Short mmCIF file of C-alpha atoms and ligand atoms in Angstrom, two decimals:
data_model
loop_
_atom_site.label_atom_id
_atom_site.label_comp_id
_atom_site.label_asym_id
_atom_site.label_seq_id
_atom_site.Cartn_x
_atom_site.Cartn_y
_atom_site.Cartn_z
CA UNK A 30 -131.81 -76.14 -39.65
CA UNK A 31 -134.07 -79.44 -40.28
CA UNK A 32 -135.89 -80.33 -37.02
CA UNK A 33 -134.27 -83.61 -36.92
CA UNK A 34 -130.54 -83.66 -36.60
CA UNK A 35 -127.75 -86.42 -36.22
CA UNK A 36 -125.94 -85.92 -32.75
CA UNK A 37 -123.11 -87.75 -30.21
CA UNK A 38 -124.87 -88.86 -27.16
CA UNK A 39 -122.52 -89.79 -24.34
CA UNK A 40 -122.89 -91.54 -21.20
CA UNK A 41 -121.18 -91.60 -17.97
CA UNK A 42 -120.87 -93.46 -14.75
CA UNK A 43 -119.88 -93.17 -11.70
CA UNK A 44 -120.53 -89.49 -11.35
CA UNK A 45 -123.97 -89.41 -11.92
CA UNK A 46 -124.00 -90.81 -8.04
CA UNK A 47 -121.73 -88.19 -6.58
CA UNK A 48 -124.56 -86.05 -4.62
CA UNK A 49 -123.63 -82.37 -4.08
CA UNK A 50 -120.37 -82.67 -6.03
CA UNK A 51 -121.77 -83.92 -8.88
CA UNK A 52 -121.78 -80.74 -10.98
CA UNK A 53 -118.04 -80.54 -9.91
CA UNK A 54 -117.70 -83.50 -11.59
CA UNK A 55 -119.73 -83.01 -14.67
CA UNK A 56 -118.23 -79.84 -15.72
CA UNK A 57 -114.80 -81.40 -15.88
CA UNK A 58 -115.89 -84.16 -17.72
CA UNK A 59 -117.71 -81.56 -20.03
CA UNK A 60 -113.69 -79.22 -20.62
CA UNK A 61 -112.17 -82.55 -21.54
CA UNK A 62 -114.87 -83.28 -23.84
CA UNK A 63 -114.49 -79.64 -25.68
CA UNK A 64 -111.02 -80.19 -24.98
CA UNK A 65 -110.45 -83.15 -26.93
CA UNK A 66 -112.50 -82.17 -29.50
CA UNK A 67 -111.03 -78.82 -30.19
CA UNK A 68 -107.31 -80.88 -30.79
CA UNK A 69 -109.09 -83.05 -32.72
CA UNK A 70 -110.49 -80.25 -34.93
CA UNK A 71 -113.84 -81.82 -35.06
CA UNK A 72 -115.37 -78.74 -36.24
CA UNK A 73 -117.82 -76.38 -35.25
CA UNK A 74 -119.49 -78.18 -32.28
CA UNK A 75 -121.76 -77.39 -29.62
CA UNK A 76 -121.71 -79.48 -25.91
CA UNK A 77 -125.68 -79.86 -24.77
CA UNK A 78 -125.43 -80.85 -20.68
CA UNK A 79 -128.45 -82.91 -20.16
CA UNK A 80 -129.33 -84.80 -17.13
CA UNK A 81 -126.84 -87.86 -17.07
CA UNK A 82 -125.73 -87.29 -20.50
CA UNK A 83 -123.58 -84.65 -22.99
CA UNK A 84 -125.00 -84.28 -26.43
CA UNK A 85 -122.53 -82.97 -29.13
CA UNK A 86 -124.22 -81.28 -31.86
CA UNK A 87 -122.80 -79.63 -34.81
CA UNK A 88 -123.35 -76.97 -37.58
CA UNK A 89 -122.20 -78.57 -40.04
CA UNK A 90 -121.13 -82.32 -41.78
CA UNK A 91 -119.67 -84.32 -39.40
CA UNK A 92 -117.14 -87.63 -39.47
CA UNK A 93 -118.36 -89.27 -36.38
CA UNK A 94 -115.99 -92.28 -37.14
CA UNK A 95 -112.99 -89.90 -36.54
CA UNK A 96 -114.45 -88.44 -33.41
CA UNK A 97 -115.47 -91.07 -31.97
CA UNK A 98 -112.13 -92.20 -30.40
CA UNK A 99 -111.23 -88.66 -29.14
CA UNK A 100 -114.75 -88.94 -26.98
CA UNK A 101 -114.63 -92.77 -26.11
CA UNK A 102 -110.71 -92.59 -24.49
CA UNK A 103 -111.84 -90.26 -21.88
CA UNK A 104 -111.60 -91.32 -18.59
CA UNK A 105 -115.37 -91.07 -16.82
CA UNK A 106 -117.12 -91.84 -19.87
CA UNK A 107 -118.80 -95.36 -20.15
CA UNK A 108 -120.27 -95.10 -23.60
CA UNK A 109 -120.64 -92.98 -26.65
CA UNK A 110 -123.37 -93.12 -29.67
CA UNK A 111 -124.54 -91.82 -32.76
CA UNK A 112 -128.25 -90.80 -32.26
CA UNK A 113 -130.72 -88.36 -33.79
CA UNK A 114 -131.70 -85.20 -31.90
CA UNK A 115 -135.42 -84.09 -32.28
CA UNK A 116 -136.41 -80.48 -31.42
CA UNK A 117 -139.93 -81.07 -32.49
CA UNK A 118 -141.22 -83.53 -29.22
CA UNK A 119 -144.98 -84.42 -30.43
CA UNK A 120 -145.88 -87.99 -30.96
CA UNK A 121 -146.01 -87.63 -34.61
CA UNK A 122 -142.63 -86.49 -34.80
CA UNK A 123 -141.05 -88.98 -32.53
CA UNK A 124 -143.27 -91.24 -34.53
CA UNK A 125 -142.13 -90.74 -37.75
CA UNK A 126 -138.47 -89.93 -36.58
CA UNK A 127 -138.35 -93.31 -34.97
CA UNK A 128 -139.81 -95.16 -38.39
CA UNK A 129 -137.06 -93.28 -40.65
CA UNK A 130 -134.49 -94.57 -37.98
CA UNK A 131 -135.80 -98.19 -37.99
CA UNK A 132 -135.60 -98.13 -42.03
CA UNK A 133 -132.09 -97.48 -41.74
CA UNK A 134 -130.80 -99.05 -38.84
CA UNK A 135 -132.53 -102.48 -38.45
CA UNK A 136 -132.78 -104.52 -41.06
CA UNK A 137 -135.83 -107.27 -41.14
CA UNK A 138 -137.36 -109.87 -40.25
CA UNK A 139 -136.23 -108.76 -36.50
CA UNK A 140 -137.82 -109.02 -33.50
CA UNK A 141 -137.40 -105.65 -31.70
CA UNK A 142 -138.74 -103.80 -28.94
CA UNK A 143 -139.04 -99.87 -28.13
CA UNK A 144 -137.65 -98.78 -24.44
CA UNK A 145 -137.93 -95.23 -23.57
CA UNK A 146 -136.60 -93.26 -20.81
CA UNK A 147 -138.72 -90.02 -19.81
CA UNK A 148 -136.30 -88.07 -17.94
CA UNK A 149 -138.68 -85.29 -18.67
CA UNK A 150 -141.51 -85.57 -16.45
CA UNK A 151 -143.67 -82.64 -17.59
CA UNK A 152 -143.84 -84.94 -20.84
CA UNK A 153 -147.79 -85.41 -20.85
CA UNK A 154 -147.11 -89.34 -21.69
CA UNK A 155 -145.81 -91.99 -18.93
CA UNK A 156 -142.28 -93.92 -20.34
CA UNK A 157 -144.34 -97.62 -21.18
CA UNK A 158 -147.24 -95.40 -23.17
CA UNK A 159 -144.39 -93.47 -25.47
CA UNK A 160 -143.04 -97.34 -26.05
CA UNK A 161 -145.98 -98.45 -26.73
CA UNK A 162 -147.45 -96.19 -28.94
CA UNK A 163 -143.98 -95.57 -31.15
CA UNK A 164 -143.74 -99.57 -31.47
CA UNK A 165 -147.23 -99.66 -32.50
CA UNK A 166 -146.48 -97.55 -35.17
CA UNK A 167 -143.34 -99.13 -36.33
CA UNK A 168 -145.44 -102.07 -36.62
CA UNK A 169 -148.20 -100.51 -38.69
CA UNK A 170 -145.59 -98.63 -41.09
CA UNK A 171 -142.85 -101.69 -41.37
CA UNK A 172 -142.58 -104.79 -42.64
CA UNK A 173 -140.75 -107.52 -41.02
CA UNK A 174 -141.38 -106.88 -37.73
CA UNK A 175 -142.21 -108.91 -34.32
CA UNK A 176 -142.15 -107.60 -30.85
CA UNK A 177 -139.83 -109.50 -28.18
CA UNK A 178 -139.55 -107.63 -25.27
CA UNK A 179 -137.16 -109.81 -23.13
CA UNK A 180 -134.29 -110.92 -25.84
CA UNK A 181 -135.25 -108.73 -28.90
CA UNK A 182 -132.23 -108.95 -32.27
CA UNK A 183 -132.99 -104.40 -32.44
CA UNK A 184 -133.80 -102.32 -29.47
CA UNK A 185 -134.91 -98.80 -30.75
CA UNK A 186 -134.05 -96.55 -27.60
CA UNK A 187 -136.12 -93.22 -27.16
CA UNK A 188 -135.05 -90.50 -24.49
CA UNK A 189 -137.15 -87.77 -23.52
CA UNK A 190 -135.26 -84.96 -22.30
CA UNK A 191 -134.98 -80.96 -23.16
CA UNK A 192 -135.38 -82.76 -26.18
CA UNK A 193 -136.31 -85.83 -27.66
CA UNK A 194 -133.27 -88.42 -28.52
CA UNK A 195 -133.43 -91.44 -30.63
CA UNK A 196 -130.33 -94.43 -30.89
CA UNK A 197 -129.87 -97.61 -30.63
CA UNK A 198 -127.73 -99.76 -27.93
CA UNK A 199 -126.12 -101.53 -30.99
CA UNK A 200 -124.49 -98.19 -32.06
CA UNK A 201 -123.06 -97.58 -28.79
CA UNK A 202 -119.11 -97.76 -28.24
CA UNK A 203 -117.75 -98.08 -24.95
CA UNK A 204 -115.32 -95.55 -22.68
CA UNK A 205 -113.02 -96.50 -20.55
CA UNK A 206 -115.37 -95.52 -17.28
CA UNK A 207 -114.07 -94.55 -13.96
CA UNK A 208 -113.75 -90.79 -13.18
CA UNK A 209 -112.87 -87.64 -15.43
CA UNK A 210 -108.99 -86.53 -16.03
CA UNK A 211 -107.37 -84.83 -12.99
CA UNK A 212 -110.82 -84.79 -10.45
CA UNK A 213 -109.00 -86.73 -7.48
CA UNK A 214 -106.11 -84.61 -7.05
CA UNK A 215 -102.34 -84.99 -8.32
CA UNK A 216 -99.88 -88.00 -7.93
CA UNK A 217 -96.17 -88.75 -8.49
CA UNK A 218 -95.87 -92.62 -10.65
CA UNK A 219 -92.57 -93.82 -10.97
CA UNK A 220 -92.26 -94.72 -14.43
CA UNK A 221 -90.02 -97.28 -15.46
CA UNK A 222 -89.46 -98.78 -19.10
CA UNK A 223 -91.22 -101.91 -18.05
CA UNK A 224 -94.76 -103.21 -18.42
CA UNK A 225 -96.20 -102.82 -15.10
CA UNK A 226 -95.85 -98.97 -14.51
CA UNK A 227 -96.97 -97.46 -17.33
CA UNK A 228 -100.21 -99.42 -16.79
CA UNK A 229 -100.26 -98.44 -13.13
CA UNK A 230 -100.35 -94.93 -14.13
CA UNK A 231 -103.18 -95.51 -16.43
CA UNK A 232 -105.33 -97.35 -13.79
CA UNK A 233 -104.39 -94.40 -11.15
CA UNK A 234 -105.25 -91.54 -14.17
CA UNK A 235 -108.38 -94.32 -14.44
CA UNK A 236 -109.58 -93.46 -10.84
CA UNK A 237 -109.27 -89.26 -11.80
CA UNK A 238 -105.54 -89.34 -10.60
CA UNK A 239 -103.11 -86.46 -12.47
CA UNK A 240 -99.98 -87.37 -13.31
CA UNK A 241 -96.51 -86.35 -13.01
CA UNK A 242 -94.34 -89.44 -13.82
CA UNK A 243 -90.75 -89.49 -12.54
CA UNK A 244 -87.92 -91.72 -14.29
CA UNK A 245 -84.34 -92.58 -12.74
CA UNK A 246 -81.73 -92.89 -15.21
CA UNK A 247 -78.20 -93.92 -14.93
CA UNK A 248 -76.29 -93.19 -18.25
CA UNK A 249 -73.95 -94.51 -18.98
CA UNK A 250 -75.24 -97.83 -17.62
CA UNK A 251 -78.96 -97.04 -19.29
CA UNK A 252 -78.88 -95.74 -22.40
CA UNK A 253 -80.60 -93.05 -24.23
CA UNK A 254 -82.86 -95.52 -26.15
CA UNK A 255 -84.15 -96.62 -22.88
CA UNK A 256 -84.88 -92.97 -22.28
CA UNK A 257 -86.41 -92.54 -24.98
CA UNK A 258 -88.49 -95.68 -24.49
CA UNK A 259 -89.90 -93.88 -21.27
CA UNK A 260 -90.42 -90.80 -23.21
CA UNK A 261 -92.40 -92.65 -25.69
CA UNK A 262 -94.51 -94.10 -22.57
CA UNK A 263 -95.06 -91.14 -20.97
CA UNK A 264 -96.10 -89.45 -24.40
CA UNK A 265 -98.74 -92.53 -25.06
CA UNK A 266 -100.29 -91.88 -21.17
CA UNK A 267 -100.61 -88.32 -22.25
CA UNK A 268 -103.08 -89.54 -24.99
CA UNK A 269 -105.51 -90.74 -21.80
CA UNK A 270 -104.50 -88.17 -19.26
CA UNK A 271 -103.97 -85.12 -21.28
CA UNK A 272 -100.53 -82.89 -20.30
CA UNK A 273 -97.73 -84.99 -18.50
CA UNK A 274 -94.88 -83.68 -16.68
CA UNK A 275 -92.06 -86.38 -16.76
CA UNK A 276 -89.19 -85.56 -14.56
CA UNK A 277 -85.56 -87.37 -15.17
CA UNK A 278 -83.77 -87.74 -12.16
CA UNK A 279 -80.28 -89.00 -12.86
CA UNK A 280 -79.90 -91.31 -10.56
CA UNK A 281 -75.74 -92.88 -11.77
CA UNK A 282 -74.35 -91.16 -8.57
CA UNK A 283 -76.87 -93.14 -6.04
CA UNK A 284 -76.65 -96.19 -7.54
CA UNK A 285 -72.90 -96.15 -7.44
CA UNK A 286 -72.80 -95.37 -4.13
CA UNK A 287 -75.55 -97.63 -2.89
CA UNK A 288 -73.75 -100.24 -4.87
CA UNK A 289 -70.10 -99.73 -3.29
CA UNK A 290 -71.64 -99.51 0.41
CA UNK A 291 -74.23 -102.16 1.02
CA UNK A 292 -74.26 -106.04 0.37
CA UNK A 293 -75.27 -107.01 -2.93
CA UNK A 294 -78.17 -108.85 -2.47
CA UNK A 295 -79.95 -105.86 -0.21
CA UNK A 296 -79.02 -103.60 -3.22
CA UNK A 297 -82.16 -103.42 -5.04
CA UNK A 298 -84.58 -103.13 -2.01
CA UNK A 299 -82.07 -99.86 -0.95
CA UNK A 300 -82.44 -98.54 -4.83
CA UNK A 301 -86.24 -98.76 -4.31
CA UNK A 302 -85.84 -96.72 -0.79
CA UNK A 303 -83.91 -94.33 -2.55
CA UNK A 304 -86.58 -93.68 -5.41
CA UNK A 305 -89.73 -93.59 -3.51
CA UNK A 306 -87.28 -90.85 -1.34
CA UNK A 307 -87.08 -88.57 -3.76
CA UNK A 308 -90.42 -89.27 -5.53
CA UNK A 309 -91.72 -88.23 -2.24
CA UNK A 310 -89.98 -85.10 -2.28
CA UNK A 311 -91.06 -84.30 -5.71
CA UNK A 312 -94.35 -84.74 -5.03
CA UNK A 313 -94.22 -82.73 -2.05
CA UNK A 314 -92.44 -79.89 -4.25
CA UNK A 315 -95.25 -80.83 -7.03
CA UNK A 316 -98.11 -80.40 -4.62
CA UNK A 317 -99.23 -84.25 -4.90
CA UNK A 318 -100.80 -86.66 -2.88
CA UNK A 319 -99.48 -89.95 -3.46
CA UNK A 320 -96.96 -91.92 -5.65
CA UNK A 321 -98.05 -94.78 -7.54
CA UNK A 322 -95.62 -97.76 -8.54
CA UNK A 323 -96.34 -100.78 -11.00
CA UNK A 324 -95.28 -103.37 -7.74
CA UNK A 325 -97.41 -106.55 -8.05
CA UNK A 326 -97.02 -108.39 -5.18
CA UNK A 327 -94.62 -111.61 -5.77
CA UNK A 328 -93.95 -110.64 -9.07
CA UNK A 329 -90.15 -110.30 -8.01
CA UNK A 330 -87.76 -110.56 -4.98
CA UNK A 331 -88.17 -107.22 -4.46
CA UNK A 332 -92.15 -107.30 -4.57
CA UNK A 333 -92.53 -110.18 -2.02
CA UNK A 334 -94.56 -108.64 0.79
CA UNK A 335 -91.71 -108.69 3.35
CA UNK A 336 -89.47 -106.79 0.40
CA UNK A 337 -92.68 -104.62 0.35
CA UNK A 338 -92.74 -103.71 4.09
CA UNK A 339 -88.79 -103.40 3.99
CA UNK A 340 -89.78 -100.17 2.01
CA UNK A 341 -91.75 -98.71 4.71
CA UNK A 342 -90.86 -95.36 6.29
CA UNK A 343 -88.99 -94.52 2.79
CA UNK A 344 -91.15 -91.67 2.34
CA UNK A 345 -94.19 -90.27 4.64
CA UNK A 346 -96.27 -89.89 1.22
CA UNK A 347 -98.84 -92.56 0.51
CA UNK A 348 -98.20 -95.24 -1.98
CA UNK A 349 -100.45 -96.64 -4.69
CA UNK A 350 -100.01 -100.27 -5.57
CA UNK A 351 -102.93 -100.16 -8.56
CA UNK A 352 -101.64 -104.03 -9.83
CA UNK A 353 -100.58 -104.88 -6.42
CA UNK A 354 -103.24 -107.99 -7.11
CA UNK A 355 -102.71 -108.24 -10.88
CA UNK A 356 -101.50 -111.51 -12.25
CA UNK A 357 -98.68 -110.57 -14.95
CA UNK A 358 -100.96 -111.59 -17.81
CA UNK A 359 -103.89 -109.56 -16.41
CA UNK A 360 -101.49 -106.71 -16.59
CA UNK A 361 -100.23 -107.68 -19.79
CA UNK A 362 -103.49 -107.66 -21.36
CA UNK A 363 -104.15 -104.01 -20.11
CA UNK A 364 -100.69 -103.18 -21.38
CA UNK A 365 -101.62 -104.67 -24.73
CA UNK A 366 -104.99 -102.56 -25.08
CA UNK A 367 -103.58 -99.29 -24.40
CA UNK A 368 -100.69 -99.57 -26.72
CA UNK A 369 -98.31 -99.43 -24.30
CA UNK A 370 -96.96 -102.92 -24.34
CA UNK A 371 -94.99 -102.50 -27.88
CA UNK A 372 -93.06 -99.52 -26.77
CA UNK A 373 -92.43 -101.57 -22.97
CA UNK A 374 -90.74 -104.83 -24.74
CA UNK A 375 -88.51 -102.73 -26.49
CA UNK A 376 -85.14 -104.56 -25.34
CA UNK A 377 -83.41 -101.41 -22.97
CA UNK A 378 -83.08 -102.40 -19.43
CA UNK A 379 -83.84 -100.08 -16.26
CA UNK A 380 -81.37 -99.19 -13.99
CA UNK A 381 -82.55 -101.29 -11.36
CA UNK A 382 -81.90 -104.15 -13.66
CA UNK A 383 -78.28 -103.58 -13.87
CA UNK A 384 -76.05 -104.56 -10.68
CA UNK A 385 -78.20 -107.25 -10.42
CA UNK A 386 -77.64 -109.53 -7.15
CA UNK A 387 -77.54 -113.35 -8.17
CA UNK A 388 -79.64 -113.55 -4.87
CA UNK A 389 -81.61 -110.77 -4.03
CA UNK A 390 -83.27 -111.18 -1.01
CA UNK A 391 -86.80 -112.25 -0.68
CA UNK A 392 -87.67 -111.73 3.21
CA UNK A 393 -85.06 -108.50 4.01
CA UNK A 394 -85.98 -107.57 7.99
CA UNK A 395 -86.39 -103.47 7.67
CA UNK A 396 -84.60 -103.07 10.62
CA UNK A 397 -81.36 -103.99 8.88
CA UNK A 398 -82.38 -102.48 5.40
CA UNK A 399 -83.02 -98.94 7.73
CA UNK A 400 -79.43 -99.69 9.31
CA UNK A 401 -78.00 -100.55 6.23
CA UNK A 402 -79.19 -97.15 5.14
CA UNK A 403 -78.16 -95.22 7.67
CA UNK A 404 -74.43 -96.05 7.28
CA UNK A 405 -74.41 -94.84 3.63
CA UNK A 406 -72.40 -91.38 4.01
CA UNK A 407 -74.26 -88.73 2.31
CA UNK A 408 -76.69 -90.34 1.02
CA UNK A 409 -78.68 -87.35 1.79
CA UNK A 410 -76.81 -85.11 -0.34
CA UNK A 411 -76.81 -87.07 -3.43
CA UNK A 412 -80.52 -86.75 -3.20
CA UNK A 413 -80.75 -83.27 -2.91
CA UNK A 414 -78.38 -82.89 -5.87
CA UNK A 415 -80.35 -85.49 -7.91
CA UNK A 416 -83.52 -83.64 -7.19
CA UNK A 417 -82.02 -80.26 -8.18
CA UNK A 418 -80.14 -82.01 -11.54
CA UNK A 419 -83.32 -83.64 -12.42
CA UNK A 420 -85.02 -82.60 -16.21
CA UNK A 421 -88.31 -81.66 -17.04
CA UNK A 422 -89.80 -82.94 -19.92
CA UNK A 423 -93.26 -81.66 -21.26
CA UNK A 424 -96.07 -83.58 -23.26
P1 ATP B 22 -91.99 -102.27 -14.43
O1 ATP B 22 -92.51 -103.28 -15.39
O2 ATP B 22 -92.97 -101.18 -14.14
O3 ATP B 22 -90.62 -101.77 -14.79
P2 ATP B 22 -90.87 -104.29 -12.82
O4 ATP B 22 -91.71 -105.51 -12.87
O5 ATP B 22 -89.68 -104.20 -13.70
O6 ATP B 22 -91.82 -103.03 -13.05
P3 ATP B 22 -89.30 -103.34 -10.59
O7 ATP B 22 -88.11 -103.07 -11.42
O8 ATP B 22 -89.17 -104.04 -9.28
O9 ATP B 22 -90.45 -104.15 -11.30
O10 ATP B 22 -90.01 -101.97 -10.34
C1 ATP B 22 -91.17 -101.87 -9.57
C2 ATP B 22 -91.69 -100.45 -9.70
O11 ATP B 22 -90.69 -99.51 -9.25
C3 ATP B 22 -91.96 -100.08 -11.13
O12 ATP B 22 -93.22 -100.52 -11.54
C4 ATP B 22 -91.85 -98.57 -11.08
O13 ATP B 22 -93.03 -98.01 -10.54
C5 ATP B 22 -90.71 -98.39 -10.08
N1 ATP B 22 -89.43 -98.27 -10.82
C6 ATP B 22 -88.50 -99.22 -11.01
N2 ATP B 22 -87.46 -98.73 -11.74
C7 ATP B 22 -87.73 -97.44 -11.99
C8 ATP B 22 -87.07 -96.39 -12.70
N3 ATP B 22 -85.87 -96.55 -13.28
N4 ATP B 22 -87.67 -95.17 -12.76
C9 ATP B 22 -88.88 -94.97 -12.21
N5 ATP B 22 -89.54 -95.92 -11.52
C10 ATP B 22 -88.98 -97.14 -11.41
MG1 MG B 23 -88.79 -102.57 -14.44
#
């Protein structure tokens, strides 16, 4: 094997800072890295842990354009590059190593500058002498060149490490960031057709949160298609959060009920109450720790603050809000870059979107929404048999 080999280097965030639990971290970002790769049949790879980095090398010819979105859509990675490995760590080496790099990657007149980072310390040169030297090289060996050290057109990036790593900041593609797949624990998000929830559950997944998503559906008055439509979203989250459970709770016998016993324009607040019930429940049965919902405060009547509070006491589990602050076209935008908004504008409504009140209420007073409630005869029971109807779909 030459001494000087092509290799991924990737980066991460946040977890570098998390003290003792670090290594915690770290190795699960490290089985969704393999993990990935392996369905991506990248080949025969090998995962190098170095201090604040993983280095993928492998035996063998390698398409890094095709890998490089199975790496750079994993959550708790904040960039990925192509770099050059080098086993051999003398100055000559690096010297030359960095020259053959500069040939190919940065093409003159340029100012540049060389910045290394000697993670290393037993490395008998300090970080600025290793810069110094390699630049003073490049300048001897390469025409074209001028130093700039504060705004340079071609930074030539050196790491010293178990070994010595070469790249440049222009070859770098960003991750998402935020914290690796499944590290904070599990949690329930109610996924509707819409916009909003599907990228509520990819902000939550964002922050390490697993996901089992939950849909209501009331055939006949949703269809199939707008199953399907959450299928398809749950199946495009899956892509970010690896395996999702989605649950389908039929939910035709509630709304019915809801809708014959309470006054119209309290109907939708009650059909919330009655979801984040039983999402409660399944995430108790699910051994999770929260539900998220896509609710963005004032968005609709029934995400006005006071419709907000008028959901309280619902469920005991804690609720996520991620785009509680979102403006819609913030939301949008996110929707738009994860691919998700094509499948949400698909034109099948939700169930909470039929039975519509004219006026829904903006300010309902929970006292009367948890009376209200309370008079609905066995309510109770149509919840257990929803749970126990519900189906379990698997991505
Ligand atoms: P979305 O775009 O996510 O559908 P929305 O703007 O349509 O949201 P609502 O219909 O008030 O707003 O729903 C608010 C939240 O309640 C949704 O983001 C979702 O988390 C949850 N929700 C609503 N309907 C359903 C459903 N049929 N199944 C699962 N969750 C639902
Ligand atoms: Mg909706």
């Amino acid at each position: 094997m030459s001494c000087v080999q092509e290799v991924l280097i990737i980066k991460y965030g946040e977890i570098a800072l998390r003290g003792k639990n670090r290594h915690i971290y770290e190795n699960m970002l490290l089985d969704s890295i393999r993990k990935n790769l392996a369905q991506a049949q990248c080949g025969d790879f090998y995962v190098r842990k170095e201090q604040g980095r993983f280095v993928v090398e492998w035996n063998g010819e390698v398409e890094f354009a095709r890998i490089m979105p199975h790496i750079t859509c994993i959550f708790g990675i904040t960039s990925a590059c192509i770099g050059i490995k080098l086993a051999d760590q003398s100055m000559e080496a690096i010297q030359a190593a960095a020259l053959a790099y500069a040939r190919q990657h940065c093409p003159t007149p340029a100012t540049f500058k060389v910045d290394t980072r000697r993670a290393n310390k037993q490395y008998p040169l300090r970080s600025d002498e290793i810069s110094a030297q390699v630049g003073g090289f490049l300048l001897d060996n390469m025409e074209g060149l001028k130093v700039n050290l504060s705004a340079p057109d071609f930074t030539l990036k050196i790491e010293i490490r178990s070994f010595a790593y070469i790249y440049s900041p222009k070859s770098e593609v960003k991750g998402p960031g935020g914290l690796p797949p499944g590290s904070a624990g599990k949690g329930v998000l109610l996924l509707s057709g819409g916009i909003d929830s599907p990228v509520a559950g990819y902000l939550a997944a964002k922050r390490g949160i697993d996901l089992v998503a939950a849909y209501f559906h009331s055939p006949p008055y949703t269809s199939e298609r707008a199953k399907e439509k959450v299928i398809d979203l749950a199946r495009r989250l899956s892509h970010f959060t690896g395996k999702i459970r989605l649950i389908v709770i039929p939910f035709t016998d509630i709304q019915l009920k809801l809708v014959e016993r309470t006054p119209p324009e309290k109907i939708t607040i009650l059909l919330k109450r009655a979801m984040l019930r039983i999402s409660g429940q399944i995430a108790q049965q699910e051994k999770a720790l929260a539900l998220i919902t896509g609710d963005s405060v004032g968005q609709v009547a029934s995400q006005t603050l006071h419709s907000l509070y008028a959901m309280t006491g619902a469920t005991e589990m804690p609720i996520i809000r991620p785009l509680a602050c979102f403006d819609k076209h913030e939301i949008v935008t996110i929707a738009q870059n994860i691919d998700t908004f094509p499948i949400s504008i698909r034109p099948y409504d939700d169930c909470c979107t039929l039975f519509l009140p004219k006026h829904p209420e903006t300010k309902p007073k929970l006292s009367i929404i948890q009376s209200v409630e309370g008079n609905v005869d066995n309510l109770g029971e149509l919840i257990e048999q929803a749970i126990a109807d519900a189906e379990v779909i698997e991505f």
